Amino acid sequence: MKTLSCAIVDDEPLAVQLLESFVKRTPQLSLAASYTDSVEAVRQLTQSPVDLLFLDIQMPDVNGMELAHQLPPTTFIIFTTAFREFAFESYEVNTVDFLLKPIRYTKFLAAVEKVVQRYEERTTASIPSGRAEVGASYIRVDGELRRVDFSQILYVSGMKDYVMFYLEGERRPWITHLTMKAVEQMLPADRFMRVNRSYMVALDKIRSIDRNLCLYIGDEIIRVTDMYKDAFNEYLNRLGLKT
């Protein structure tokens, strides 16, 4: 496991100092930079991304949510804030955890362990072809790495930072600690398509499509939502089909 580079963004100097002391106590982390100016943080972190960002939400000029939306999708985020009401909104971006101030080191360390696990899973999701051919990958399920053949996947559904792989021949889904963004990067785009915020489907497993763009696949009916309709209709047009 490599040491993860991290940065801290908080307009309160005392909060920054506390997090810096936590990072120094944590061997999995290496501090790249700390910022009390969110504008400067945006400029630096978009040019020189880090693996993990500890990010306050309530800040002047650019708040934490605005900053998070400008980061590369590979940057994991742990929000650090005194305001619980931002917790739900924080999961719109690549959020691993949400720490409420005052932050204890035990909570900090538990959040870092989640990032380490996510990083390892993202790495194993792209194992070189010497270990898994193009048509397969590995995911961590129940503490073990399992090979999943792409041809076996019916669809994938996600909720926050967990996803469920529904497979032919399996009675129960395989549940793993990943995001839908990570799954999109793992699965070949010519065979799988995101059709709403929570579902990605295997295109060759769709049995039928009704006039409302509801997809019948496996035992599920999955609706193509407005955000994804253009891309799905373009796919149908390439096949010479219309709904």
Backbone as numpy.savetxt, mean C-alpha at the origin, in Angstrom:
# Nx Ny Nz CAx CAy CAz Cx Cy Cz
17.85 -8.35 6.15 17.01 -7.15 6.15 17.88 -5.91 6.15
17.70 -5.07 5.16 18.49 -3.84 5.11 17.95 -2.82 6.11
18.79 -1.85 6.47 18.33 -0.75 7.32 17.48 0.18 6.48
16.32 0.57 6.98 15.40 1.43 6.24 15.74 2.89 6.50
15.84 3.66 5.42 16.06 5.10 5.57 14.75 5.75 5.99
14.82 6.73 6.86 13.60 7.39 7.32 13.82 8.89 7.47
12.72 9.62 7.53 12.75 11.07 7.76 11.62 11.43 8.70
11.72 12.59 9.31 10.73 13.09 10.26 10.27 14.46 9.80
8.96 14.66 9.77 8.41 15.98 9.44 7.41 16.36 10.53
7.73 17.41 11.27 6.85 17.90 12.35 7.26 19.34 12.64
6.28 20.23 12.74 6.59 21.64 12.98 6.92 21.93 14.44
6.83 20.93 15.32 7.18 21.10 16.73 8.57 20.53 16.98
9.57 21.38 17.29 10.94 20.89 17.50 11.05 19.81 18.57
10.28 19.92 19.64 10.35 18.91 20.70 9.86 17.55 20.21
8.83 17.56 19.37 8.34 16.31 18.80 9.39 15.69 17.89
10.07 16.51 17.12 11.14 16.03 16.25 12.26 15.40 17.08
12.65 16.08 18.16 13.72 15.55 19.01 13.35 14.20 19.61
12.09 14.05 20.04 11.66 12.78 20.62 11.74 11.66 19.58
11.24 11.93 18.38 11.28 10.90 17.34 12.71 10.58 16.93
13.56 11.58 16.88 14.97 11.34 16.57 15.60 10.40 17.60
15.25 10.59 18.88 15.80 9.72 19.92 15.27 8.29 19.77
14.02 8.16 19.34 13.46 6.83 19.10 14.17 6.14 17.93
14.41 6.88 16.85 15.08 6.32 15.68 16.47 5.82 16.05
17.20 6.59 16.87 18.55 6.20 17.28 18.54 4.90 18.07
17.43 4.62 18.75 17.34 3.39 19.56 16.87 2.19 18.74
16.57 2.41 17.48 15.94 1.37 16.66 16.90 0.94 15.55
17.50 -0.25 15.65 18.54 -0.67 14.69 18.03 -0.84 13.26
16.72 -1.03 13.07 16.20 -1.21 11.71 16.16 0.09 10.92
16.39 1.24 11.60 16.20 2.54 10.97 17.50 3.34 10.89
17.57 4.14 9.84 18.66 5.11 9.68 18.04 6.46 9.32
18.31 7.49 10.13 17.68 8.80 9.93 18.39 9.55 8.80
17.63 9.86 7.75 18.17 10.63 6.63 18.06 12.13 6.86
16.94 12.58 7.43 16.74 14.01 7.64 15.53 14.25 8.54
15.51 15.44 9.15 14.36 15.90 9.93 13.98 17.28 9.44
12.67 17.57 9.43 12.19 18.85 8.93 11.11 19.41 9.87
11.22 20.71 10.14 10.13 21.43 10.81 9.38 22.30 9.81
9.91 22.42 8.61 9.29 23.20 7.53 8.72 22.22 6.51
7.39 22.16 6.42 6.77 21.18 5.53 7.01 21.48 4.06
7.16 22.74 3.70 7.43 23.11 2.30 8.79 22.57 1.88
9.78 22.75 2.73 11.12 22.22 2.45 11.09 20.70 2.41
10.29 20.11 3.29 10.20 18.65 3.31 9.66 18.11 1.99
8.63 18.73 1.45 8.07 18.31 0.16 9.14 18.35 -0.92
9.86 19.45 -0.97 10.89 19.61 -2.01 11.96 18.54 -1.91
12.44 18.27 -0.70 13.52 17.31 -0.52 13.06 15.86 -0.69
11.89 15.55 -0.15 11.46 14.15 -0.13 10.92 13.67 -1.48
10.51 14.59 -2.33 10.13 14.19 -3.68 11.35 13.99 -4.57
12.43 14.72 -4.25 13.68 14.56 -5.01 14.52 13.40 -4.48
14.52 13.23 -3.17 15.32 12.17 -2.53 14.43 11.37 -1.59
13.64 10.44 -2.11 12.68 9.70 -1.28 13.37 8.84 -0.22
12.65 8.58 0.85 13.11 7.68 1.89 12.17 6.47 1.93
12.59 5.44 2.66 11.73 4.25 2.79 10.54 4.52 3.69
10.74 5.32 4.74 9.72 5.53 5.76 9.71 6.98 6.20
8.51 7.53 6.36 8.36 8.91 6.82 7.47 8.95 8.05
7.98 9.59 9.12 7.17 9.90 10.29 6.62 11.31 10.08
5.30 11.42 10.00 4.69 12.63 9.46 3.58 13.17 10.36
3.74 14.41 10.80 2.67 15.10 11.53 1.60 15.53 10.53
0.39 15.77 11.00 -0.70 16.17 10.10 -0.99 17.66 10.19
-1.17 18.18 11.40 -1.50 19.59 11.58 -0.24 20.43 11.51
0.02 21.01 10.33 1.19 21.87 10.13 0.80 23.04 9.25
1.47 24.18 9.41 1.19 25.33 8.54 1.73 25.10 7.13
1.26 25.91 6.19 1.69 25.89 4.78 1.21 24.61 4.08
1.88 23.49 4.29 1.48 22.21 3.71 1.20 21.25 4.85
-0.05 20.80 4.99 -0.32 19.86 6.08 0.12 18.45 5.70
0.06 17.56 6.68 0.60 16.22 6.47 -0.11 15.43 5.39
-1.44 15.58 5.29 -2.17 14.84 4.27 -1.79 15.34 2.88
-1.67 16.65 2.72 -1.27 17.23 1.43 0.13 16.76 1.06
1.02 16.75 2.04 2.39 16.30 1.78 2.42 14.84 1.38
1.65 14.02 2.08 1.65 12.58 1.82 1.23 12.26 0.38
0.28 13.01 -0.14 -0.21 12.77 -1.50 0.84 13.11 -2.56
1.90 13.83 -2.19 2.94 14.19 -3.15 4.15 13.25 -3.09
4.11 12.30 -2.18 5.24 11.39 -2.03 5.17 10.25 -3.03
6.31 9.64 -3.36 6.29 8.45 -4.21 5.51 7.34 -3.52
4.83 6.47 -4.26 4.03 5.40 -3.64 4.87 4.37 -2.89
6.18 4.40 -3.08 7.04 3.44 -2.38 7.37 3.88 -0.96
7.07 5.12 -0.60 7.38 5.61 0.75 6.29 5.19 1.73
6.67 4.43 2.74 5.74 4.08 3.81 5.58 5.27 4.74
4.38 5.40 5.31 4.09 6.55 6.17 3.57 6.09 7.52
4.12 6.67 8.58 3.55 6.55 9.91 3.17 7.96 10.35
1.88 8.19 10.51 1.42 9.52 10.94 1.59 9.66 12.45
2.03 10.84 12.85 2.21 11.16 14.28 1.44 12.44 14.56
0.40 12.34 15.35 -0.47 13.51 15.54 -1.21 13.42 16.86
-1.71 14.55 17.32 -2.52 14.59 18.54 -4.01 14.52 18.23
-4.36 14.40 16.94 -5.77 14.48 16.53 -6.25 13.16 15.96
-7.03 12.43 16.75 -7.53 11.12 16.37 -8.44 11.17 15.14
-9.14 12.31 14.93 -10.14 12.38 13.87 -9.55 12.25 12.47
-8.22 12.34 12.34 -7.59 12.20 11.02 -7.27 10.76 10.67
-7.53 9.83 11.58 -7.10 8.44 11.37 -7.68 7.84 10.10
-8.99 7.99 9.88 -9.62 7.37 8.71 -9.06 7.96 7.41
-8.96 9.28 7.33 -8.47 9.93 6.11 -7.04 9.52 5.80
-6.25 9.22 6.84 -4.84 8.90 6.62 -4.65 7.65 5.77
-5.63 6.75 5.72 -5.47 5.51 4.97 -5.73 5.68 3.48
-5.94 6.94 3.03 -6.02 7.20 1.60 -4.65 7.10 0.94
-3.60 7.20 1.73 -2.23 7.11 1.21 -1.57 5.87 1.79
-0.26 5.72 1.55 0.44 4.49 1.92 0.76 4.45 3.41
-0.31 4.49 4.22 -0.16 4.56 5.67 0.00 3.18 6.27
1.00 3.03 7.12 1.21 1.77 7.82 0.63 1.84 9.24
0.76 3.00 9.89 0.22 3.13 11.24 -0.07 4.59 11.54
-0.75 4.80 12.66 -1.22 6.12 13.06 -0.95 6.23 14.56
0.06 7.02 14.94 0.47 7.13 16.34 -0.05 8.43 16.94
-0.75 8.30 18.06 -1.29 9.48 18.75 -0.28 10.00 19.76
-0.07 11.32 19.75 0.80 11.95 20.74 0.09 12.02 22.08
0.82 11.92 23.20 2.26 11.67 23.30 2.60 10.22 22.95
3.67 10.06 22.19 4.03 8.74 21.64 5.00 8.03 22.57
4.68 6.78 22.89 5.58 5.95 23.69 6.45 5.11 22.76
7.65 4.79 23.23 8.58 4.04 22.38 8.04 2.66 22.01
7.31 2.02 22.93 6.76 0.69 22.62 5.81 0.77 21.43
4.97 1.82 21.36 4.06 2.01 20.24 4.83 2.32 18.97
5.85 3.15 19.10 6.72 3.51 17.97 7.36 2.25 17.39
7.91 1.40 18.24 8.61 0.21 17.79 7.65 -0.77 17.12
6.44 -0.90 17.66 5.45 -1.79 17.05 5.08 -1.31 15.65
4.98 0.01 15.46 4.67 0.56 14.14 5.81 0.30 13.17
7.05 0.44 13.64 8.21 0.18 12.79 8.24 -1.28 12.36
7.89 -2.19 13.27 7.87 -3.62 12.93 6.87 -3.89 11.81
5.75 -3.17 11.81 4.77 -3.31 10.72 5.40 -2.89 9.40
6.17 -1.80 9.42 6.82 -1.32 8.20 7.83 -2.36 7.71
8.61 -2.91 8.63 9.60 -3.93 8.26 8.91 -5.11 7.59
7.78 -5.55 8.15 7.05 -6.66 7.55 6.54 -6.30 6.17
5.98 -5.09 6.03 5.47 -4.65 4.73 6.59 -4.57 3.70
7.75 -4.07 4.14 8.89 -3.95 3.22 9.33 -5.33 2.75
9.40 -6.29 3.68 9.81 -7.65 3.31 8.81 -8.29 2.36
7.52 -8.05 2.61 6.49 -8.63 1.74 6.54 -8.00 0.35
6.80 -6.70 0.30 6.91 -6.04 -1.01 8.12 -6.57 -1.76
9.19 -6.87 -1.05 10.39 -7.41 -1.69 10.14 -8.82 -2.20
9.50 -9.66 -1.37 9.25 -11.03 -1.80 8.19 -11.10 -2.89
7.41 -10.04 -3.03 6.40 -10.02 -4.11 7.04 -9.88 -5.48
8.35 -9.54 -5.51 9.05 -9.41 -6.80 10.33 -10.24 -6.79
10.25 -11.50 -6.32 11.38 -12.41 -6.31 11.85 -12.64 -7.75
13.17 -12.62 -8.02 13.67 -12.80 -9.38 13.20 -14.10 -10.01
13.29 -14.15 -11.35 12.75 -15.29 -12.09 13.46 -16.60 -11.77
14.66 -16.53 -11.19 15.34 -17.75 -10.80 14.60 -18.50 -9.72
13.74 -17.78 -8.96 13.01 -18.43 -7.87 11.52 -18.54 -8.17
11.02 -17.70 -9.06 9.60 -17.78 -9.42 9.44 -17.30 -10.84
8.86 -18.10 -11.70 8.73 -17.70 -13.09 7.77 -16.53 -13.23
7.67 -15.97 -14.45 6.89 -14.77 -14.69 5.44 -14.94 -14.27
4.92 -16.16 -14.36 3.51 -16.38 -14.06 3.21 -16.68 -12.61
4.10 -16.34 -11.70 3.87 -16.63 -10.29 4.62 -15.64 -9.43
4.25 -15.58 -8.15 4.96 -14.77 -7.17 4.77 -15.41 -5.81
5.26 -14.75 -4.78 5.15 -15.26 -3.43 4.47 -14.23 -2.54
3.59 -14.70 -1.66 2.98 -13.83 -0.66 3.08 -14.52 0.69
3.09 -13.71 1.74 3.18 -14.27 3.09 1.78 -14.49 3.65
1.45 -15.73 3.95 0.14 -16.10 4.48 0.35 -16.95 5.72
-0.26 -16.54 6.83 -0.14 -17.29 8.09 1.31 -17.54 8.46
2.15 -16.54 8.25 3.54 -16.62 8.68 4.47 -17.37 7.76
3.97 -17.84 6.60 4.83 -18.56 5.67 4.69 -17.98 4.27
5.74 -18.13 3.48 5.69 -17.68 2.09 5.02 -18.76 1.24
3.99 -18.35 0.51 3.29 -19.29 -0.38 3.39 -18.78 -1.81
3.64 -19.70 -2.71 3.68 -19.33 -4.12 2.25 -19.27 -4.66
1.95 -18.17 -5.33 0.63 -18.03 -5.95 0.82 -17.94 -7.46
0.20 -18.86 -8.18 0.24 -18.84 -9.64 -0.78 -17.82 -10.14
-0.37 -16.91 -10.99 -1.28 -15.88 -11.49 -2.49 -16.49 -12.19
-2.28 -17.64 -12.84 -3.38 -18.27 -13.57 -4.46 -18.81 -12.64
-4.15 -18.92 -11.34 -5.08 -19.45 -10.36 -5.94 -18.34 -9.73
-5.54 -17.09 -9.89 -6.23 -15.98 -9.23 -7.53 -15.64 -9.95
-8.62 -15.58 -9.20 -9.91 -15.10 -9.72 -9.99 -13.58 -9.56
-9.80 -13.12 -8.34 -9.81 -11.69 -8.05 -9.14 -11.46 -6.71
-8.84 -10.19 -6.46 -8.21 -9.77 -5.21 -9.04 -8.67 -4.61
-9.31 -8.73 -3.33 -10.02 -7.65 -2.66 -9.16 -7.12 -1.53
-9.30 -5.82 -1.24 -8.46 -5.20 -0.24 -9.23 -4.36 0.76
-8.66 -4.24 1.95 -9.20 -3.38 2.99 -8.03 -2.82 3.79
-7.83 -1.50 3.68 -6.71 -0.83 4.33 -5.40 -1.51 3.90
-4.66 -2.12 4.84 -3.37 -2.70 4.47 -3.38 -4.23 4.46
-4.56 -4.81 4.21 -4.66 -6.25 4.01 -5.37 -6.53 2.69
-4.97 -7.60 2.02 -5.66 -8.01 0.80 -5.97 -9.50 0.88
-7.01 -9.89 0.16 -7.43 -11.29 0.11 -7.37 -11.77 -1.33
-6.61 -12.83 -1.56 -6.49 -13.45 -2.87 -7.51 -14.59 -2.95
-8.44 -14.48 -3.90 -9.42 -15.53 -4.13 -8.93 -16.39 -5.29
-8.72 -17.67 -5.02 -8.05 -18.55 -5.97 -8.94 -19.71 -6.38
-8.80 -20.14 -7.61 -9.48 -21.35 -8.06 -8.97 -22.54 -7.25
-9.91 -23.37 -6.79 -9.53 -24.56 -6.06 -9.30 -24.34 -4.58
-9.43 -23.10 -4.11 -9.26 -22.80 -2.69 -10.60 -22.36 -2.10
-11.01 -22.99 -0.99 -12.30 -22.66 -0.39 -12.26 -21.31 0.31
-11.11 -20.95 0.85 -10.97 -19.70 1.58 -9.91 -18.82 0.92
-10.07 -17.50 1.03 -9.05 -16.62 0.43 -7.75 -16.67 1.21
-6.66 -16.38 0.52 -5.38 -16.21 1.16 -5.27 -14.75 1.59
-5.08 -14.51 2.87 -5.03 -13.15 3.41 -3.58 -12.79 3.69
-3.16 -11.62 3.20 -1.78 -11.19 3.41 -1.73 -9.70 3.69
-0.63 -9.28 4.31 -0.46 -7.88 4.73 0.18 -7.09 3.59
-0.65 -6.65 2.66 -0.21 -5.86 1.52 -1.25 -4.78 1.24
-0.89 -3.82 0.39 -1.87 -2.85 -0.09 -2.27 -3.19 -1.52
-3.38 -2.61 -1.95 -3.80 -2.82 -3.34 -2.78 -2.25 -4.31
-2.12 -1.16 -3.93 -1.09 -0.60 -4.81 0.04 -1.60 -5.03
0.44 -2.29 -3.95 1.50 -3.28 -4.08 1.06 -4.45 -4.96
-0.22 -4.83 -4.84 -0.74 -5.91 -5.67 -0.75 -5.50 -7.14
-1.13 -4.25 -7.42 -1.13 -3.75 -8.80 0.26 -3.82 -9.40
1.29 -3.54 -8.59 2.66 -3.62 -9.08 3.10 -5.06 -9.29
2.53 -5.97 -8.52 2.94 -7.38 -8.60 2.32 -8.11 -9.78
1.04 -7.85 -10.06 0.33 -8.61 -11.08 0.48 -7.96 -12.46
0.61 -8.75 -13.52 0.78 -8.21 -14.87 -0.46 -7.43 -15.34
-0.22 -6.22 -15.83 -1.32 -5.32 -16.20 -2.12 -5.81 -17.39
-1.54 -6.70 -18.21 -2.29 -7.20 -19.37 -3.24 -8.33 -18.99
-3.17 -8.80 -17.74 -4.01 -9.92 -17.31 -4.94 -9.55 -16.16
-4.63 -8.47 -15.45 -5.41 -8.07 -14.28 -5.75 -6.58 -14.36
-6.92 -6.22 -13.83 -7.34 -4.82 -13.88 -8.04 -4.43 -12.59
-7.69 -3.26 -12.10 -8.39 -2.67 -10.94 -9.73 -2.14 -11.45
-10.85 -2.57 -10.82 -12.17 -2.15 -11.30 -12.92 -1.31 -10.28
-12.47 -1.28 -9.06 -12.94 -0.31 -8.08 -11.90 -0.21 -6.98
-12.18 0.60 -5.98 -11.17 0.85 -4.97 -10.75 -0.42 -4.23
-11.65 -1.38 -4.13 -11.40 -2.56 -3.31 -11.14 -3.85 -4.08
-11.30 -3.83 -5.41 -11.20 -5.08 -6.17 -10.30 -4.95 -7.40
-9.56 -6.02 -7.64 -8.78 -6.19 -8.86 -9.12 -7.58 -9.40
-9.40 -7.69 -10.69 -9.91 -8.95 -11.22 -8.98 -9.52 -12.29
-9.04 -10.84 -12.43 -8.37 -11.52 -13.54 -9.29 -11.42 -14.75
-8.84 -10.77 -15.79 -9.71 -10.49 -16.94 -10.20 -11.76 -17.61
-9.39 -12.80 -17.65 -9.81 -14.03 -18.33 -10.71 -14.91 -17.47
-10.99 -14.46 -16.23 -11.88 -15.23 -15.36 -13.28 -14.62 -15.29
-13.52 -13.53 -16.01 -14.85 -12.90 -16.01 -15.80 -13.76 -16.85
-16.87 -14.25 -16.23 -17.83 -15.10 -16.94 -18.79 -14.28 -17.77
-19.27 -13.16 -17.23 -20.21 -12.30 -17.95 -20.17 -10.89 -17.38
-20.70 -9.95 -18.18 -20.74 -8.53 -17.81 -22.13 -8.01 -18.14
-22.81 -7.42 -17.16 -24.14 -6.91 -17.47 -24.08 -5.45 -17.90
-25.23 -4.88 -18.22 -25.28 -3.51 -18.76 -24.85 -2.45 -17.75
-24.84 -2.80 -16.47 -24.39 -1.87 -15.43 -22.92 -2.04 -15.09
-22.21 -2.76 -15.94 -20.79 -3.07 -15.73 -20.56 -3.79 -14.41
-21.44 -4.74 -14.12 -21.22 -5.67 -13.01 -20.57 -6.93 -13.58
-19.47 -7.34 -12.97 -18.70 -8.47 -13.45 -19.05 -9.71 -12.64
-19.35 -10.80 -13.33 -19.65 -12.07 -12.68 -18.40 -12.93 -12.77
-17.82 -13.18 -11.60 -16.53 -13.87 -11.56 -16.49 -14.74 -10.30
-16.20 -16.02 -10.46 -16.28 -16.92 -9.31 -17.69 -16.91 -8.76
-17.80 -16.75 -7.44 -19.10 -16.63 -6.78 -19.44 -15.19 -6.46
-18.74 -14.26 -7.06 -18.87 -12.85 -6.71 -19.40 -12.03 -7.87
-20.09 -10.96 -7.54 -20.49 -9.95 -8.52 -19.78 -8.67 -8.14
-18.94 -8.18 -9.03 -18.07 -7.03 -8.73 -18.40 -5.90 -9.69
-18.71 -4.75 -9.15 -19.12 -3.61 -9.98 -17.93 -2.74 -10.35
-17.87 -2.34 -11.61 -16.87 -1.38 -12.06 -17.38 0.02 -11.70
-16.67 0.72 -10.83 -17.12 2.03 -10.39 -16.67 3.13 -11.36
-17.24 4.30 -11.19 -17.03 5.40 -12.14 -15.55 5.71 -12.38
-14.75 5.67 -11.34 -13.33 6.01 -11.48 -12.61 5.09 -12.46
-13.08 3.86 -12.61 -12.38 2.85 -13.41 -13.12 2.48 -14.70
-14.26 3.14 -14.95 -15.07 2.77 -16.12 -14.37 3.04 -17.43
-13.68 4.18 -17.56 -13.02 4.52 -18.82 -11.99 3.46 -19.19
-11.18 3.06 -18.22 -10.14 2.06 -18.49 -10.76 0.72 -18.85
-11.85 0.35 -18.18 -12.48 -0.93 -18.46 -13.16 -0.91 -19.83
-13.83 0.20 -20.15 -14.46 0.31 -21.47 -13.42 0.30 -22.59
-12.27 0.88 -22.32 -11.19 0.84 -23.32 -10.72 -0.60 -23.54
-10.65 -1.36 -22.46 -10.31 -2.78 -22.57 -11.34 -3.51 -23.43
-12.64 -3.24 -23.20 -13.68 -3.89 -23.99 -13.61 -3.48 -25.46
-13.30 -2.21 -25.70 -13.18 -1.73 -27.08 -12.04 -2.43 -27.82
-10.96 -2.70 -27.11 -9.85 -3.42 -27.74 -10.25 -4.81 -28.16
-11.21 -5.38 -27.43 -11.71 -6.71 -27.76 -12.84 -6.65 -28.80
-13.22 -5.42 -29.17 -14.32 -5.26 -30.11 -15.68 -5.51 -29.48
-15.78 -5.25 -28.17 -17.01 -5.50 -27.43 -17.62 -4.21 -26.92
-18.91 -4.20 -26.73 -19.62 -3.08 -26.12 -20.64 -3.63 -25.15
-20.83 -2.88 -24.01 -21.83 -3.31 -23.04 -23.15 -2.65 -23.31
